[in-house]
XYZ file of C-alpha atoms in Angstrom:
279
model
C -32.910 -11.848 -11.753
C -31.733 -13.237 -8.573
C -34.088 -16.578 -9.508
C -32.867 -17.539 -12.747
C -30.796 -20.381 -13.033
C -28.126 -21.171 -15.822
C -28.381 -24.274 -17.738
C -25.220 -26.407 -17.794
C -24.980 -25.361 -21.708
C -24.978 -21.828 -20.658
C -22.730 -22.312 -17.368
C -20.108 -23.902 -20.149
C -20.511 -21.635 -22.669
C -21.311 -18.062 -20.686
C -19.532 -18.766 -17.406
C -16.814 -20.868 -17.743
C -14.610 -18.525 -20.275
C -15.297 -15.708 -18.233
C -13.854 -17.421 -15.436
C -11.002 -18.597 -17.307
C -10.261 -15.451 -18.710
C -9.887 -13.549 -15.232
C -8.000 -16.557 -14.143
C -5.486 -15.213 -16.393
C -5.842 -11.387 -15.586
C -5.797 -12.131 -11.782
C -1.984 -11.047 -10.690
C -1.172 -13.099 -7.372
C -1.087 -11.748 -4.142
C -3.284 -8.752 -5.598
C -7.462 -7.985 -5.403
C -8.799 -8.321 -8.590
C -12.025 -5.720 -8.733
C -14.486 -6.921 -10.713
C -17.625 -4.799 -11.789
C -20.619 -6.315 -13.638
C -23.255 -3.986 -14.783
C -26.527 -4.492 -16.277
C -30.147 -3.484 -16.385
C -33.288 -4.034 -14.231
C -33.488 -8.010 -13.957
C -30.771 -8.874 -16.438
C -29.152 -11.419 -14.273
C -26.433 -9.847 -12.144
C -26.976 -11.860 -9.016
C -27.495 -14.894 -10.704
C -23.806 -14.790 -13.443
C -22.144 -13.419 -9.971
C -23.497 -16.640 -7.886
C -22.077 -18.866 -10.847
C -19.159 -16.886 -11.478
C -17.542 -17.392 -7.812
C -18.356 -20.847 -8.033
C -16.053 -21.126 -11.076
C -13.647 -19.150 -9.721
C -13.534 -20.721 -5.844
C -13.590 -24.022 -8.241
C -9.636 -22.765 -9.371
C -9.019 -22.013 -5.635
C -9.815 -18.428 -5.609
C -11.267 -16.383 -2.959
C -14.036 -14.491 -4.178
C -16.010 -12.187 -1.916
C -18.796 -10.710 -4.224
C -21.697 -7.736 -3.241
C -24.451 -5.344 -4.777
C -24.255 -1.622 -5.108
C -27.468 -2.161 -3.431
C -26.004 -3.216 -0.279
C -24.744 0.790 -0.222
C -28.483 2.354 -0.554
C -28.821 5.322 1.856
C -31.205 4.965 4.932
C -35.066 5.078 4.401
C -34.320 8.520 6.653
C -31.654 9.881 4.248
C -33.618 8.992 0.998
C -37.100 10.534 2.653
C -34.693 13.941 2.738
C -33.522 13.572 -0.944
C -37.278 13.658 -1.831
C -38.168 16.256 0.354
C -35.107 18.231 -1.296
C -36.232 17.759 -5.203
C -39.630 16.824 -4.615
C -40.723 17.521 -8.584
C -37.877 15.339 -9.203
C -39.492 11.777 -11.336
C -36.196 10.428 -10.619
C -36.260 10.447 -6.861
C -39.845 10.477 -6.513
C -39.137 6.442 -6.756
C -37.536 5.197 -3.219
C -34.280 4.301 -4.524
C -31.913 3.199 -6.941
C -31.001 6.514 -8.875
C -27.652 8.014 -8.203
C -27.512 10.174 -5.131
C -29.152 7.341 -2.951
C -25.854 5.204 -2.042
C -23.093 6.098 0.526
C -20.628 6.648 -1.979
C -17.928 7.237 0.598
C -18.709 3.982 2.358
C -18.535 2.012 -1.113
C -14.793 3.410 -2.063
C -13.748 3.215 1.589
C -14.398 -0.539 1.545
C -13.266 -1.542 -1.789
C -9.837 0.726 -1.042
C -9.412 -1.554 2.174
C -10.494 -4.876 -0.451
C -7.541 -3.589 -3.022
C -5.077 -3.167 -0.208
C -5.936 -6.702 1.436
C -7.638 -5.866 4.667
C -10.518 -6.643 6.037
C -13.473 -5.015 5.173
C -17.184 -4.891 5.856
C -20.429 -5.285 3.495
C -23.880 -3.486 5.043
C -27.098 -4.966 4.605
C -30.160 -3.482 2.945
C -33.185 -5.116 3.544
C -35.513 -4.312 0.156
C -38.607 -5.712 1.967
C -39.216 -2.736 4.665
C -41.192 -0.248 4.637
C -43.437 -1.544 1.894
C -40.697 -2.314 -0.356
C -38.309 1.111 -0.359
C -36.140 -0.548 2.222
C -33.855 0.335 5.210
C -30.250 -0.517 6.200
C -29.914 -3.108 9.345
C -27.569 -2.548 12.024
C -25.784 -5.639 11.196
C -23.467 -6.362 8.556
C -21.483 -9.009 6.751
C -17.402 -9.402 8.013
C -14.794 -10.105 5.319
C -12.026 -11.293 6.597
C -8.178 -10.855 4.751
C -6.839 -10.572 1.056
C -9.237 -11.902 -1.277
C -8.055 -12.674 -4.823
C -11.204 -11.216 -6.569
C -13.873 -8.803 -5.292
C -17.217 -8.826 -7.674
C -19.200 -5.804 -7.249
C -22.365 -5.746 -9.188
C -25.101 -3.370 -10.215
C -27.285 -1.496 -12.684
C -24.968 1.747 -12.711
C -21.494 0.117 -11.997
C -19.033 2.297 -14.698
C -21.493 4.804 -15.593
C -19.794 7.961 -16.951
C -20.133 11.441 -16.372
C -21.886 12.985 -19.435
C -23.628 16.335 -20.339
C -27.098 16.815 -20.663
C -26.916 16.820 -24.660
C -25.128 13.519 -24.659
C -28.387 12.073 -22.952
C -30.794 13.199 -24.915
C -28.988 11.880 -27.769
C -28.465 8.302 -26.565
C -32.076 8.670 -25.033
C -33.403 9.478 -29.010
C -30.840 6.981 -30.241
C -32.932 3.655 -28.278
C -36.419 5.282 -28.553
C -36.764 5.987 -24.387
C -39.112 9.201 -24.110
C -36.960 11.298 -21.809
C -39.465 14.403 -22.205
C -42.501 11.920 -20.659
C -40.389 11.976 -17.668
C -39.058 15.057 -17.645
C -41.147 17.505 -19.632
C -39.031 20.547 -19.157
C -35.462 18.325 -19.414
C -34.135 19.640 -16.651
C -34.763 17.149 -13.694
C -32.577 14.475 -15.666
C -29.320 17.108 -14.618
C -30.015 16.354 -11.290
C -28.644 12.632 -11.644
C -25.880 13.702 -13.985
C -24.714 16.197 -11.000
C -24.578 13.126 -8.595
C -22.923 11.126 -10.806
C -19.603 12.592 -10.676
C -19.406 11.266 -7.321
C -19.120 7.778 -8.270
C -16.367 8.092 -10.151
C -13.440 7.705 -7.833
C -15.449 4.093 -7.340
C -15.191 3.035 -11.142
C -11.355 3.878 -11.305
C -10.560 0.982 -8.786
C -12.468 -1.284 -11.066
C -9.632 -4.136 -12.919
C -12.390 -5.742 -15.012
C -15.814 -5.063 -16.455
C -19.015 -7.432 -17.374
C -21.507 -5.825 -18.928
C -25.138 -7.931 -19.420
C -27.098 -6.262 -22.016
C -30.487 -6.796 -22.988
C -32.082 -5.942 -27.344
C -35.013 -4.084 -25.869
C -36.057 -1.761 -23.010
C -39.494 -3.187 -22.634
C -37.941 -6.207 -21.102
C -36.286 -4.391 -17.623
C -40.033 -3.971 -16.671
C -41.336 -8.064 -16.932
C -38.196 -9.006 -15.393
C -38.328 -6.666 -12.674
C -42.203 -7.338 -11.989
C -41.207 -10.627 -11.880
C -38.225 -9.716 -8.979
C -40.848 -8.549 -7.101
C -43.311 -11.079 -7.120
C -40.901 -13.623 -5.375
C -39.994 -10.826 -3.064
C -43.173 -11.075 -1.929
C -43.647 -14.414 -2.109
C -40.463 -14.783 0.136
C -41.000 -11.772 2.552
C -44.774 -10.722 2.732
C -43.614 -7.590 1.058
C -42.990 -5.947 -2.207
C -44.006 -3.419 -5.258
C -47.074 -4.454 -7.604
C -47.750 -3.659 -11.115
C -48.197 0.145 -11.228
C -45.300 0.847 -8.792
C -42.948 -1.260 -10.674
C -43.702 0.398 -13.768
C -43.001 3.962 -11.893
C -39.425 2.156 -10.490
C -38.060 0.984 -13.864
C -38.877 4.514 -16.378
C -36.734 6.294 -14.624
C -33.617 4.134 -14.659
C -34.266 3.394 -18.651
C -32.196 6.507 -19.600
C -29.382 6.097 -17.401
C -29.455 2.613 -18.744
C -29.065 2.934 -21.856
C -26.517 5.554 -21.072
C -24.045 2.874 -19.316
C -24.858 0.501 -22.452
C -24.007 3.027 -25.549
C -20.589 4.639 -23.115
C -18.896 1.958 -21.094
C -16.275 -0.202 -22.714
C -16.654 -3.984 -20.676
C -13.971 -6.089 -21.066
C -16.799 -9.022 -21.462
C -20.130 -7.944 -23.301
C -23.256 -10.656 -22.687
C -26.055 -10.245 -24.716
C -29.446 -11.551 -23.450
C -32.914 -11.845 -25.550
C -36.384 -11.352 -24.305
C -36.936 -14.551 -22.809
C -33.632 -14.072 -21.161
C -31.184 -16.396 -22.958
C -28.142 -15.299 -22.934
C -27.222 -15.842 -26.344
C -23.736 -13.857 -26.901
C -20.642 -13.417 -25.812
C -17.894 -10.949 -26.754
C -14.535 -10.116 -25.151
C -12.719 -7.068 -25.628
C-alpha cells in the first residue's frame, strides 16, 4: 500500500533484520535478486522503499521495480480479452498472468545478474480510466548493482494442476465456483503460468508479506485507489475494485500455501505487521 508508512518500532523490528540478514547473503561483486511477494495492498512498495534505504544505508546499490512495470499494452491486453472473452479472470484489465512481457522481465533481470545495464518500462495505472498503458519512456540503470528488488503479487508463484487449486481454494474458504462456475476458466491462468518460471529461478532471496484474512486485499486495495485518484484525476471505485481483487484471491492464496520465502511477514487487518519468521 504504496501510502503506508512504517513506524520507527516497525522499521527496527521488521526492516532492519531483513536488511541485515541479506547483508550477509549478498556475495561481493555479484547481483543479489531479491523477490518480495504479497497480496493486493499488503505493503510491497512501501517494505521495498524502506528496505533500500537500509540497505544503501550499508553502502549497497539497490535498484528496486514492480512486476507491474512489465504489464502488456492497453492494445495487447484489449486482444487477451477479445481471445477468452468468458474468461472472469481477464475480463479485469490487468494483473492476472498472461498480461506481462515475460520475455522483457527475464531479459532485464539476466542483464541485472550479469552486471550490465539494464532498463525498467513505465506503466502508467491512471490511463484509460484506470487499466493503464505503457509510456514510451523508461527508467536507465546504469552498471552492477549489488541487489535488485523485484516486487509483486505473483513473484514465485508455482506451476500447479487444477486439483491442487481447488484444494488450497477450499482450504482458505475463497469460492472458486462463484468465479468460475464450470472450473474451467481458472486453467487458463495455470497455462500462462508456466511462463514465468524461467523468471523465479533467477530469484537469490524471497519476502513473502502475508495477510490472516482475504477480506482485507479488497479495503486495502479500495483504499490504493482512492489516492490514485486523488493524485491523478483517475482511478477504479467501489464496484470495480471489488471485480479487480476476486479474481486474484485464488492465485493468492496459491503463492501463500506453495512458496517457501526465505523471510515470512505476517500482517493483521489493520495492517500491522506483527511477525516475522526467517527460514
Amino acid at each position: 500500500m504504496g501510502e503506508r508508512k512504517f513506524t520507527k518500532e516497525e522499521d527496527k523490528r521488521i526492516i532492519v533484520p531483513i536488511a541485515e540478514r541479506l547483508a550477509v547473503v549478498h556475495r561481493k561483486g555479484t547481483t543479489t535478486i531479491i523477490g518480495i511477494q504479497g497480496g493486493q495492498g499488503t505493503g510491497k512498495t512501501t517494505i521495498v522503499q524502506f528496505l533500500e534505504k537500509q540497505l544503501k544505508k550499508k553502502g549497497f546499490r539497490v535498484q528496486s521495480f514492480s512486476l507491474d512495470d512489465f504489464y502488456t499494452s492497453y492494445a495487447e491486453r484489449k486482444k487477451l480479452q477479445q481471445k477468452y472473452p468468458s474468461n472472469p479472470f481477464y475480463r479485469i484489465s490487468r494483473g492476472l498472468p498472461g498480461t506481462h512481457r515475460v520475455r522483457l522481465l527475464l531479459e532485464t533481470l539476466q542483464k541485472a545478474k550479469a552486471g550490465k545495464d539494464f532498463e525498467i518500462p513505465i506503466f502508467d495505472k491512471s490511463l484509460y480510466d484506470g487499466k493503464g498503458d505503457v509510456l514510451s519512456k523508461t527508467k536507465k540503470v546504469k552498471g552492477r548493482q549489488d541487489f535488485v528488488i523485484l516486487e509483486g503479487w505473483c513473484v514465485g508463484m508455482p506451476e500447479v494442476s487444477s486439483q491442487q487449486l481447488l484444494n488450497i481454494c477450499k482450504r482458505n474458504e475463497i469460492n472458486l465456483k462463484k468465479l468460475d462456475p464450470k472450473l474451467q476458466e481458472h486453467k487458463v491462468v495455470l497455462h500462462f503460468v508456466k511462463e514465468y518460471q524461467p523468471i523465479w529461478k533467477l530469484l537469490d532471496y524471497q519476502i513473502m508479506l502475508k495477510t490472516d484474512s482475504p477480506e482485507v486485499h479488497k479495503k486495502w486495495r479500495l483504499l490504493q485507489e482512492k489516492r490514485l485518484k486523488e493524485k491523478k484525476g483517475q482511478g477504479m471505485g467501489k464496484n470495480e475494485v471489488q471485480r479487480f481483487v476476486e479474481p486474484f484471491l485464488p492465485f493468492i492464496y496459491m503463492c501463500y500455501d506453495l512458496i517457501r520465502p526465505n523471510v515470512k511477514v505476517l500482517i493483521d487487518e489493520k495492517h500491522n505487521f506483527y511477525r516475522i519468521m526467517f527460514r
